[in-house]
Coordinates of C-alpha atoms and ligand atoms in Angstrom, one line a residue:
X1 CA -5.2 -10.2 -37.6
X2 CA -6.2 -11.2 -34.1
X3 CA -6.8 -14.6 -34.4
X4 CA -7.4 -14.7 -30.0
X5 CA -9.2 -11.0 -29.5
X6 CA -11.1 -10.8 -32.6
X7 CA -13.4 -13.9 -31.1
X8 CA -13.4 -12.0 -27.3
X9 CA -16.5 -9.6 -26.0
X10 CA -14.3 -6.5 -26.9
X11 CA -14.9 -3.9 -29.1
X12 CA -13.6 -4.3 -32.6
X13 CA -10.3 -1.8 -33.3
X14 CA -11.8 0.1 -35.6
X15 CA -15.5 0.2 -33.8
X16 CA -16.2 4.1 -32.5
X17 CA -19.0 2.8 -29.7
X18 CA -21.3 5.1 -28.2
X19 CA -22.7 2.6 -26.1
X20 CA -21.9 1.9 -22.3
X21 CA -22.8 -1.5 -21.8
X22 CA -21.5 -5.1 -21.6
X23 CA -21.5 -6.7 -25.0
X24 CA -22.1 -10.0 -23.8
X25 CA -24.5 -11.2 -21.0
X26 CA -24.2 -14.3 -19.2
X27 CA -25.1 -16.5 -15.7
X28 CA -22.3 -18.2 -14.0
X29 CA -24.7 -21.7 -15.2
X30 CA -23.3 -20.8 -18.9
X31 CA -19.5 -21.0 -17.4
X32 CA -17.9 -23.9 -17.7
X33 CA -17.0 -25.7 -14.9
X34 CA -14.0 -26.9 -15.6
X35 CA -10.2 -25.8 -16.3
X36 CA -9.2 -25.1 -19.8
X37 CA -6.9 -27.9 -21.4
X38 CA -3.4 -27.2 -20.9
X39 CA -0.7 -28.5 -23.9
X40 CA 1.0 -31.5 -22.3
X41 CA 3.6 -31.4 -19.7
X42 CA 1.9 -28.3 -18.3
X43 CA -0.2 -27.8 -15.0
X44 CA -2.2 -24.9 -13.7
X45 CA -1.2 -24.3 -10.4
X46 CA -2.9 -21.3 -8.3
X47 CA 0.1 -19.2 -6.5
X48 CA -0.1 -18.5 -2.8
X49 CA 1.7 -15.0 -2.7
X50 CA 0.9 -15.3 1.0
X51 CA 4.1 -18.4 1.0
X52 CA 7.1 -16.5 1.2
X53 CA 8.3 -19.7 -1.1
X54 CA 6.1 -19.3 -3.9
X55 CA 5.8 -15.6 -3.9
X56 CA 9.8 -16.2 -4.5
X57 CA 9.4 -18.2 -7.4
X58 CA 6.8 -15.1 -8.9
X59 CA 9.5 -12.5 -8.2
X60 CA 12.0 -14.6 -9.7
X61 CA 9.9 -15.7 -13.0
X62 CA 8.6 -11.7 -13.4
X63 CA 12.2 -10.4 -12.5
X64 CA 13.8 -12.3 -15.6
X65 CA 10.5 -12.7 -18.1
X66 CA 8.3 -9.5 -17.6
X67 CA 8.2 -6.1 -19.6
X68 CA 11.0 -4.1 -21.2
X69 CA 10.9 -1.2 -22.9
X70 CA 10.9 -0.6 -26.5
X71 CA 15.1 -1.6 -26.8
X72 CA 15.2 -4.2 -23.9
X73 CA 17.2 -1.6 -22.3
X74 CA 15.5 -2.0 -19.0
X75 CA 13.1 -4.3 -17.5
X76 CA 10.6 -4.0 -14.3
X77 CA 11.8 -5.3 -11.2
X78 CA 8.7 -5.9 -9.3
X79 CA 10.5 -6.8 -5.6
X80 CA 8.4 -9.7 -3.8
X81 CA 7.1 -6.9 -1.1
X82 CA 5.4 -5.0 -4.0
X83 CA 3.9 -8.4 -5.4
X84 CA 2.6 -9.4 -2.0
X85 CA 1.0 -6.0 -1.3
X86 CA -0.2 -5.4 -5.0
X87 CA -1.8 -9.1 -4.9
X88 CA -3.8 -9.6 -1.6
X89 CA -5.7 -6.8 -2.1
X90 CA -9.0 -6.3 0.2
X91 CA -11.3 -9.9 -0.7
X92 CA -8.5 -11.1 -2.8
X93 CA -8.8 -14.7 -4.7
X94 CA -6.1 -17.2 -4.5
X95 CA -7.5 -18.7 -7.4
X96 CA -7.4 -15.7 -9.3
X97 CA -3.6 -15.7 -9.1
X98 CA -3.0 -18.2 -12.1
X99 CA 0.3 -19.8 -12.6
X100 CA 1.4 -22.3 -14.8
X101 CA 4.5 -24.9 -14.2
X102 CA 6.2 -27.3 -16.1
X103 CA 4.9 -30.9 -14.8
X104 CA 8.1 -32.5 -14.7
X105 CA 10.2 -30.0 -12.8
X106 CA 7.4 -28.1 -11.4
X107 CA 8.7 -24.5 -12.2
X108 CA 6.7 -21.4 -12.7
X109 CA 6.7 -20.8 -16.0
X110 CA 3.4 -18.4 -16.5
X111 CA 1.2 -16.4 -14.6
X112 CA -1.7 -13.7 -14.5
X113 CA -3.4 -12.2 -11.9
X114 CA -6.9 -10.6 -11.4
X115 CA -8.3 -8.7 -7.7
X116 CA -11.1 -7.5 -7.0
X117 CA -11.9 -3.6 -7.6
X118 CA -15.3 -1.2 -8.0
X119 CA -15.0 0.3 -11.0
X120 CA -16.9 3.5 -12.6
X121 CA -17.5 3.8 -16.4
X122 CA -19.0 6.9 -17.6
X123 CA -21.3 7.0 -14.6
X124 CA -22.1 2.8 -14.2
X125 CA -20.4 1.4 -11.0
X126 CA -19.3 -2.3 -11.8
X127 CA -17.5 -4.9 -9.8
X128 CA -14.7 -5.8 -12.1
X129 CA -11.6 -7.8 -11.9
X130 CA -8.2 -5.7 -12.1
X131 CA -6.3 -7.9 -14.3
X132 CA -1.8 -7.6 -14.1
X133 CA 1.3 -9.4 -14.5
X134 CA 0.1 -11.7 -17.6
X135 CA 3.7 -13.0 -17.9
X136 CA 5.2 -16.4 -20.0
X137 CA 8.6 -17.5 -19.7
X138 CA 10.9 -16.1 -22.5
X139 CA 11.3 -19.8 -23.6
X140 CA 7.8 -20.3 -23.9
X141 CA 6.7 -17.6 -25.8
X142 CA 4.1 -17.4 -29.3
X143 CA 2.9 -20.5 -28.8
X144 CA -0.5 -19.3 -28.0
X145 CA -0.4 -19.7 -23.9
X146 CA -1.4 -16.3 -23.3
X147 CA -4.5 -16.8 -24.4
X148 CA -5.2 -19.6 -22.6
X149 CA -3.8 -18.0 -19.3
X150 CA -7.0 -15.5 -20.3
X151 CA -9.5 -17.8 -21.2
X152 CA -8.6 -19.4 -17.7
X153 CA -9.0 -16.4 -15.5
X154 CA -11.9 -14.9 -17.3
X155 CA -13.3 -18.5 -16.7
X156 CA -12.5 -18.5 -12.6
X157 CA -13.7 -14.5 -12.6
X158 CA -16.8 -15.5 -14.1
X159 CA -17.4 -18.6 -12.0
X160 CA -17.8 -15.7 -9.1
X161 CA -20.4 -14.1 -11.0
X162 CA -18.0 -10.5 -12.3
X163 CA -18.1 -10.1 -16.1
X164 CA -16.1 -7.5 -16.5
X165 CA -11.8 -6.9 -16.3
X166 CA -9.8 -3.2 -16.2
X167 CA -6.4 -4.1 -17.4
X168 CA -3.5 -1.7 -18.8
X169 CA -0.9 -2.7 -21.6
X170 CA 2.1 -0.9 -23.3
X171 CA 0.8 -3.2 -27.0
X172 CA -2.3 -2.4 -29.0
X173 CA -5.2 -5.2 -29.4
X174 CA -8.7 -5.0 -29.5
X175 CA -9.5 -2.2 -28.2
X176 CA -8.1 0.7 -25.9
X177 CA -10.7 2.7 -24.4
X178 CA -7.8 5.6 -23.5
X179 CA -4.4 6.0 -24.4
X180 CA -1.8 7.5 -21.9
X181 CA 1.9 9.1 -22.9
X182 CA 4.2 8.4 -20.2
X183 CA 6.1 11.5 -18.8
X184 CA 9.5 11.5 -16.7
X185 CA 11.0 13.6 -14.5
X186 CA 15.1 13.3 -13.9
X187 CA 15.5 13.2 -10.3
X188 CA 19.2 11.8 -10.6
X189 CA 20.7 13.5 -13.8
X190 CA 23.6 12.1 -13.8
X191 CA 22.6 8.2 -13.0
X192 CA 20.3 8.7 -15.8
X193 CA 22.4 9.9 -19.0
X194 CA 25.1 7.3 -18.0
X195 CA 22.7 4.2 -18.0
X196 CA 21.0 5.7 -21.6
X197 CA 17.8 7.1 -19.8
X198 CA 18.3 10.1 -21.1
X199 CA 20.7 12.1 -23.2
X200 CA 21.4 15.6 -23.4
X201 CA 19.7 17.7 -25.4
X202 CA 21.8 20.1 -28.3
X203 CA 23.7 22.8 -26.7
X204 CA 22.9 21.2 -23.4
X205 CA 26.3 20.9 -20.7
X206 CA 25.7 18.0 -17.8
X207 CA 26.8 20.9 -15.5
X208 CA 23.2 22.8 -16.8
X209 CA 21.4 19.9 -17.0
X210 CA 21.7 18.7 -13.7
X211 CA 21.5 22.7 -13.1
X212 CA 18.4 22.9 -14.8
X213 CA 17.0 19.8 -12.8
X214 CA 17.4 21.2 -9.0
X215 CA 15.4 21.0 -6.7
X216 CA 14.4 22.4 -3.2
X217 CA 16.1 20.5 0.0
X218 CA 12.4 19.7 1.7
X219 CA 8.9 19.9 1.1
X220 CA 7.9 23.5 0.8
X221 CA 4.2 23.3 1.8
X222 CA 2.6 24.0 4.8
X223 CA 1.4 20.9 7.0
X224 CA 3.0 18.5 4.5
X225 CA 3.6 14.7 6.2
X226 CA 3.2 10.9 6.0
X227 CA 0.2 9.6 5.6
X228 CA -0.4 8.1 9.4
X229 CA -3.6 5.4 10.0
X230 CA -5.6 7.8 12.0
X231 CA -5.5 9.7 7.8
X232 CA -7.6 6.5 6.2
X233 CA -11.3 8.1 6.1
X234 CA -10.8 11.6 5.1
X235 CA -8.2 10.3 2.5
X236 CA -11.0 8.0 1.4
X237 CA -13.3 11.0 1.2
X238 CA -10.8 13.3 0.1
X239 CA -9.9 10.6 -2.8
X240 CA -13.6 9.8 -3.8
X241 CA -14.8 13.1 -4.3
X242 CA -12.1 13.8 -6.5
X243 CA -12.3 10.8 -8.5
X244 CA -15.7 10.9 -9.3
X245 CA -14.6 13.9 -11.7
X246 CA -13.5 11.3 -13.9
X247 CA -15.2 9.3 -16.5
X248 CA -13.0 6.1 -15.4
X249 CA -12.4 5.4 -11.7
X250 CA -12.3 3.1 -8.8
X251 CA -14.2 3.5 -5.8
X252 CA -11.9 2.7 -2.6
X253 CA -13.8 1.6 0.9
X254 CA -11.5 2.6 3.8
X255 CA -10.5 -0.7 3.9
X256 CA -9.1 -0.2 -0.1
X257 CA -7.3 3.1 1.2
X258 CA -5.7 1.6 4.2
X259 CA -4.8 -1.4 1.9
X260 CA -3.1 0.5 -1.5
X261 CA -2.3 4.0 0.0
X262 CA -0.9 4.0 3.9
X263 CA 2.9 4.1 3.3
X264 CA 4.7 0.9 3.1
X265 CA 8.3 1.1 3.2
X266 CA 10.5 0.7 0.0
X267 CA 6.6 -0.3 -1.6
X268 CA 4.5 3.1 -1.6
X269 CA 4.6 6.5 -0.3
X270 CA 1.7 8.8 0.7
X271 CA 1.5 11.9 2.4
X272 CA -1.3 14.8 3.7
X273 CA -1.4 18.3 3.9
X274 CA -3.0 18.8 7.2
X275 CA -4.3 21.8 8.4
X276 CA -3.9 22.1 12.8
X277 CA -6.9 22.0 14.3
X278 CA -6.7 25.5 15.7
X279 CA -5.8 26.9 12.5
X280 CA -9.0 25.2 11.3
X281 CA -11.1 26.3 13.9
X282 CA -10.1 29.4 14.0
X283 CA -11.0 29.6 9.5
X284 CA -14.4 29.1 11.0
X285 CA -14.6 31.8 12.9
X286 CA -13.9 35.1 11.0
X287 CA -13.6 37.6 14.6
X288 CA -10.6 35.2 15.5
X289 CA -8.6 34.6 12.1
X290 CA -10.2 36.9 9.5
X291 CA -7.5 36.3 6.3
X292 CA -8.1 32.5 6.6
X293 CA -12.1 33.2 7.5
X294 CA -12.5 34.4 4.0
X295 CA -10.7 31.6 2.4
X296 CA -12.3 29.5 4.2
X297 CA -15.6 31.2 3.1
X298 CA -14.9 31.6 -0.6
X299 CA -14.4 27.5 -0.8
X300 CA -16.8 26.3 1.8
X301 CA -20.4 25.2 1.8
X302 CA -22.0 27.9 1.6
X303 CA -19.7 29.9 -0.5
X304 CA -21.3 32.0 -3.8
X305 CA -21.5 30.3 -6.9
X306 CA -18.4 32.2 -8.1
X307 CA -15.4 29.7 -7.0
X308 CA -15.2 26.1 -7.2
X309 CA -15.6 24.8 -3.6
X310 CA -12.3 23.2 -2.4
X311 CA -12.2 19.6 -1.4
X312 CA -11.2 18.8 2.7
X313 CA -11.8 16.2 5.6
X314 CA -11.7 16.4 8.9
X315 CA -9.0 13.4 10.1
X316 CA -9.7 11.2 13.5
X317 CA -7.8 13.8 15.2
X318 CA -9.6 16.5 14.0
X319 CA -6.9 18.0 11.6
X320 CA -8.2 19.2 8.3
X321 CA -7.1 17.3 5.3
X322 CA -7.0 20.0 2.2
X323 CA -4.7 17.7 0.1
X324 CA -3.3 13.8 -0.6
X325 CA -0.2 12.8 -2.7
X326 CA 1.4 9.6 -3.0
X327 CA 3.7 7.4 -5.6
X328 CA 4.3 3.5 -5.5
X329 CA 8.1 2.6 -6.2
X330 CA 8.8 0.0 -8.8
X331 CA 12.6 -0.2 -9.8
X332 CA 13.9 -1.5 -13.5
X333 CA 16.7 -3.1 -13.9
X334 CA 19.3 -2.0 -15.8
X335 CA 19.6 -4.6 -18.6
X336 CA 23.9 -5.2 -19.5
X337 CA 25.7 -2.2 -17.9
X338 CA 28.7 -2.6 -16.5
X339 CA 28.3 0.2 -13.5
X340 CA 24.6 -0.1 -13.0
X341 CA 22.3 -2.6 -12.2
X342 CA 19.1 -0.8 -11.3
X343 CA 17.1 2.5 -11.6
X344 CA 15.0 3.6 -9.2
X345 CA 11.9 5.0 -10.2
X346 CA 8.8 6.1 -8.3
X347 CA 5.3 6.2 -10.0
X348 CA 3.0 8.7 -10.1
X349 CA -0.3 7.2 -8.1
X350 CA -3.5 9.1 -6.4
X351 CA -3.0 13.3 -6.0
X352 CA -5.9 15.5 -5.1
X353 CA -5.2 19.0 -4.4
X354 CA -8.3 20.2 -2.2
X355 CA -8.9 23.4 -0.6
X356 CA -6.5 26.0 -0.8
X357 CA -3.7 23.5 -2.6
X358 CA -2.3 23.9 -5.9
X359 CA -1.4 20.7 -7.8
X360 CA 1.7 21.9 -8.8
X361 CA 2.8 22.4 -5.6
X362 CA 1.9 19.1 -4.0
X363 CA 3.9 17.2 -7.1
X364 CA 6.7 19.2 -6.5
X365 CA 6.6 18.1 -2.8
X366 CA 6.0 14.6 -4.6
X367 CA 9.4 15.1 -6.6
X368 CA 11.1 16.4 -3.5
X369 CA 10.0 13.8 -1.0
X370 CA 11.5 11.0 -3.7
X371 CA 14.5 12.3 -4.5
X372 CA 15.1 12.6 -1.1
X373 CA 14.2 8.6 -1.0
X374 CA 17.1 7.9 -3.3
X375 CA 14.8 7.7 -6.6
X376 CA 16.7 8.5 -9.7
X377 CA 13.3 9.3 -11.7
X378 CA 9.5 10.4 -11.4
X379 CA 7.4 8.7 -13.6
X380 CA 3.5 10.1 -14.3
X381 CA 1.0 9.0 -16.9
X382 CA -0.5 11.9 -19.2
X383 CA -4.4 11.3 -17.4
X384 CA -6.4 12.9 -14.7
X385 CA -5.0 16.5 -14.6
X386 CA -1.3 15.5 -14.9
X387 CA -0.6 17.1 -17.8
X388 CA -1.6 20.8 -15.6
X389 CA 2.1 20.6 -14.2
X390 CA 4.3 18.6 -16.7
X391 CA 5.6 21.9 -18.1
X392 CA 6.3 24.0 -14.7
X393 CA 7.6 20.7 -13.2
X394 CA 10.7 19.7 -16.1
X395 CA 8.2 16.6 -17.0
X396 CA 9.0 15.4 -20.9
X397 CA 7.5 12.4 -23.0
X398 CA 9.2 8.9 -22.6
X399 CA 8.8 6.9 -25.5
X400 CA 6.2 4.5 -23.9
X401 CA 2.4 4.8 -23.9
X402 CA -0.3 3.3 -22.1
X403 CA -3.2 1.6 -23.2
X404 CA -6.2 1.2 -20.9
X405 CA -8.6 -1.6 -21.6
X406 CA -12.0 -2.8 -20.5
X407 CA -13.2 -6.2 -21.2
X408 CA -16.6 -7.0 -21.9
X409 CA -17.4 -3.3 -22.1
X410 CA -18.7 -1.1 -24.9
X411 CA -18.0 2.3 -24.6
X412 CA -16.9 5.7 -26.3
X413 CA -13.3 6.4 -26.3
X414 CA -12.1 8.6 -23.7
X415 CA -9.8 11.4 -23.6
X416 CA -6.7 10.9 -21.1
X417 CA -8.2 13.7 -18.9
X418 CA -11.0 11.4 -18.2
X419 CA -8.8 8.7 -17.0
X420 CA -8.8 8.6 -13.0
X421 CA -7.2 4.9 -12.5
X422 CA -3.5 4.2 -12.3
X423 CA -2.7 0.5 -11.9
X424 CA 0.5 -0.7 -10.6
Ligands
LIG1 S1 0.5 -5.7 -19.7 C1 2.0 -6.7 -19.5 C2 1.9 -8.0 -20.3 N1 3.2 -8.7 -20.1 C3 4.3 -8.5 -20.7 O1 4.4 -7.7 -21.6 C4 5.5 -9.4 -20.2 C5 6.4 -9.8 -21.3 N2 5.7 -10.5 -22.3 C6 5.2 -11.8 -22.1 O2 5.3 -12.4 -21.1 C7 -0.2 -5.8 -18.1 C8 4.5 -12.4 -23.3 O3 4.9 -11.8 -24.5 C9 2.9 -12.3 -23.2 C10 2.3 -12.8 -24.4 C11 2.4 -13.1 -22.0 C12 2.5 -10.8 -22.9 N3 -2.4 -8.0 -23.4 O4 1.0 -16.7 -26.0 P1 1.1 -15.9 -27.3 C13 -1.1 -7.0 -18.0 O5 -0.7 -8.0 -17.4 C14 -2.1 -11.4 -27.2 C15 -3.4 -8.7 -24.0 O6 1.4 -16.6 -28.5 P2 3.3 -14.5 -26.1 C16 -2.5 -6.9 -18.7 C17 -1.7 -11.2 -28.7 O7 -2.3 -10.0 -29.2 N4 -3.2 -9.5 -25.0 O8 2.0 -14.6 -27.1 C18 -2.8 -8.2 -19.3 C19 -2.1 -12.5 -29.3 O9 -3.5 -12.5 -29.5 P3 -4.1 -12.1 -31.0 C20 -1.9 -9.8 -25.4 O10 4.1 -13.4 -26.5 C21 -4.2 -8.2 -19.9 C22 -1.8 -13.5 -28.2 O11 -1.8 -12.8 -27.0 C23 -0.8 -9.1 -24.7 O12 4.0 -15.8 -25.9 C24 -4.7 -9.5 -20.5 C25 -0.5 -14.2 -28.5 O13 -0.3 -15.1 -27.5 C26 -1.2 -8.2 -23.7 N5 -0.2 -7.6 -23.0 O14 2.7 -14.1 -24.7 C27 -6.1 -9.5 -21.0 N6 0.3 -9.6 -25.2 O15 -5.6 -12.1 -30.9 C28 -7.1 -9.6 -19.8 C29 0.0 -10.4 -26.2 O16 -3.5 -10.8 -31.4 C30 -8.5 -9.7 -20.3 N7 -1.3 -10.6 -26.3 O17 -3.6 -13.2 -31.9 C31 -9.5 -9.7 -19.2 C32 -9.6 -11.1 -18.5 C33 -10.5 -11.1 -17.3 C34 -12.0 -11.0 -17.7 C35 -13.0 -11.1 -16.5 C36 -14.5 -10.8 -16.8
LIG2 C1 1.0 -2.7 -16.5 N1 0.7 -2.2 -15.3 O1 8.4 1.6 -22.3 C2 2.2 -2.1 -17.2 N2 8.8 2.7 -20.4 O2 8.2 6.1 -21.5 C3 2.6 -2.8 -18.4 N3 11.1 5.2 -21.5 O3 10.7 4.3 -19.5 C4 2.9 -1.9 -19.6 N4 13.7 2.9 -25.0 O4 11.5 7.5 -22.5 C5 4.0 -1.0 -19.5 N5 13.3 8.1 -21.4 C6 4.4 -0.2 -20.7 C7 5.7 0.5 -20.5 C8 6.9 -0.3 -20.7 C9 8.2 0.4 -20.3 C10 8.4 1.6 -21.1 C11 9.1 3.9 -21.1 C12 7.9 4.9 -20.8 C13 10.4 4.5 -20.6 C14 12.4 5.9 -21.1 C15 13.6 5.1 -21.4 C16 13.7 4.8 -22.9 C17 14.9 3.9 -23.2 C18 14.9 3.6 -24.7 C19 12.3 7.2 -21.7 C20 13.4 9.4 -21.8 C21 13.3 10.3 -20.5 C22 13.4 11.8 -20.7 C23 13.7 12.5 -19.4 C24 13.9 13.9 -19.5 C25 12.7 14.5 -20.2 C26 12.4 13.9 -21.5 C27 12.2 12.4 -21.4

């Protein structure tokens, strides 16, 4: 049935693994050396998303020719800021950004990407390749140039001695290693039922529905702000301790954090909740502040067995970080309507409620802080512990899911709990 993936190191679909391994084991002397053969009038052609030309000519072949949902209703508009930032990750490859053109007019008319990550699997760290935006022009499509656009970055991956690829896809091939609903939250009611996001439920008014929907004006917790540089390394320690509760996970250097999470206009969104020094000095010393002492106590170090300790950081101006939130935002567009072109969605990306934080809390600041950005919806995967505030929150099932994927991996299936990466 899968004339491509049934002869590629994955597991077969109806394998149950209980492995965690590679399947196959090579040396970069076994990879060949050169490019894989192209059908004629084509030409690979590495893309320089650091030329403001070429990362044009990305935009504009993604914008027109990349995914839709289920009734090619709407399709993702990832905007050339997002591509830069999502491709020149830290020690990013320009010849892991793979495009192909037509050799006669030179257009773009394919492309997948791969960057660098440090991936965990079931307690294994790995370098792997994050592999996105596997794209052929609408024109060009079933006549087997995906796979070659695979072979050829698995081929340049390999060449840099990395054997193994995390990659996400709304399809099923060989084989997911997790499988994760998406869940929405209406921001913008009305934008949403007119453009067919969402319709009204039985015995449901607009009026209630957008009722129902309201929100607070502002943030309602405590100490709650933009992520600011001097934030980087205890939101990297903040992050790593909590995704190491996960079976699947990257681990981010300060360098990765800084990179993927300090807030980049109209691109990503991240804020802290930061305790003030004083009020954290003061937790430390029970004669001075004795409520917040004991809290302080019943979480810290050296607190009994009884409660889970709390995660926190102390920032480089001595705050204390007790929790991290942030969301990337990837608008669709809004495929033949007549008053809408767009909707603006932000993503759910990397949460961690630490000390003295409750989840539910810091994603409603989350769902505050975008509406008040103009976003018309909140989107968030069913994995990590997402699914702890769907209900409380309004959050239903979309009609998407998505698969996650290892390549050259064998493993048991996981649970979306134990899923702690989101890719963009
Ligand atoms: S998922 C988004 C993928 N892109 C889109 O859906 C955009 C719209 N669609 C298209 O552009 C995020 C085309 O339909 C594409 C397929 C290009 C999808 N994953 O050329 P053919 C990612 O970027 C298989 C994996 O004739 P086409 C992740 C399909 O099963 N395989 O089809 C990407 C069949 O193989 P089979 C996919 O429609 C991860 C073969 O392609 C797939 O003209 C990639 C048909 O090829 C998908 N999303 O083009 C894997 N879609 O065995 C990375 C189709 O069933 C692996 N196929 O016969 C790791 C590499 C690095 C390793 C390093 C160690
Ligand atoms: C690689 N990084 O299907 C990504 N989106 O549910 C590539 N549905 O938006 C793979 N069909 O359910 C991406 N509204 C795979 C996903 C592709 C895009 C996709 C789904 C996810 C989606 C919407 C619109 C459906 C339009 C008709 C949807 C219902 C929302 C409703 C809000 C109120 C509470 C209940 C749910």
């Amino acid at each position: 049935a899968h004339g491509f993936w049934d002869k590629q190191p994955v597991p077969k679909l109806a394998e149950k693994p209980d492995q965690n391994e590679p399947i196959e084991t090579k040396t970069v002397a076994d990879v060949r050396a050169t490019p894989y053969k192209l059908p004629p009038g084509f030409s690979w052609s590495s893309v320089d998303v650091a030329d403001e030309k070429q990362l044009g000519e990305l935009y504009d072949l993604l914008a027109k020719n990349y995914v839709e949902d289920d009734d090619a209703m709407f399709r993702f508009d990832y905007k050339p800021e997002f591509l830069r930032w999502a491709l020149t990750a830290p020690g990013y490859y320009k010849d892991w950004m793979v495009g192909v053109r037509h050799a006669s007019t030179g257009d773009l008319c394919a492309f997948i990407s791969g960057i660098p990550v440090h991936t965990h699997v079931r307690g294994k760290e790995m370098s792997m390749c994050e592999i996105n935006f596997l794209c052929v022009h609408k024109e060009l499509r079933s006549k087997r140039l995906a796979p070659k656009l695979i072979k050829e970055v698995t081929r340049r991956v390999n060449l840099r001695d990395i054997w193994q690829a995390v990659y996400t896809a709304g399809v099923v091939v060989p084989s997911p290693v997790a499988d994760c609903r998406y869940f929405h939250r209406t921001l913008n009611a009305r934008k949403l039922l007119e453009i067919g996001f969402t319709r009204l439920g039985p015995r449901m008014t607009q009026l209630r529905f957008e009722r129902l929907q309201k929100l607070a004006p502002e943030p309602v917790i405590e100490g709650w702000r933009p992520m600011a540089k001097h934030d980087i390394s205890a939101v990297a320690k903040l992050l790593n301790a909590h995704l190491a509760k996960f079976a699947l996970h990257l681990r981010f250097s300060d360098e990765e954090v800084r990179h993927w999470l300090l807030p980049r206009e109209g691109v990503v969104s991240a804020y802290v909740v930061a305790r003030p020094k004083a009020a954290a000095d003061a937790a430390a010393a029970p004669e001075a502040a004795p409520a917040a002492a004991a809290a302080a106590a019943s979480s810290g170090a050296g607190a009994a067995a009884a409660a889970a300790p709390g995660l926190s950081a102390t920032n480089d101006k001595g705050e204390t970080i007790v929790g991290f939130a942030s969301y990337y935002l990837l608008p669709s567009t809004v495929l033949r309507h007549a008053k809408h072109s767009d909707l603006k969605a932000a993503y759910s990306y990397y949460n961690v409620a630490g000390e003295g934080v409750d989840l539910t809390r810091l994603m409603e600041c989350s769902l505050i802080a975008a509406r008040n950005e103009g976003m018309d919806v909140f989107n968030a995967l069913h994995l990590m512990q997402n699914e702890t505030f769907f209900k409380e929150l309004k959050f239903g099932p979309g009609d998407g899911t998505l698969h996650y994927y290892l390549y050259n991996w064998k493993c048991a299936k996981m649970k979306p709990s134990d899923v702690g990466i989101v890719l963009l």
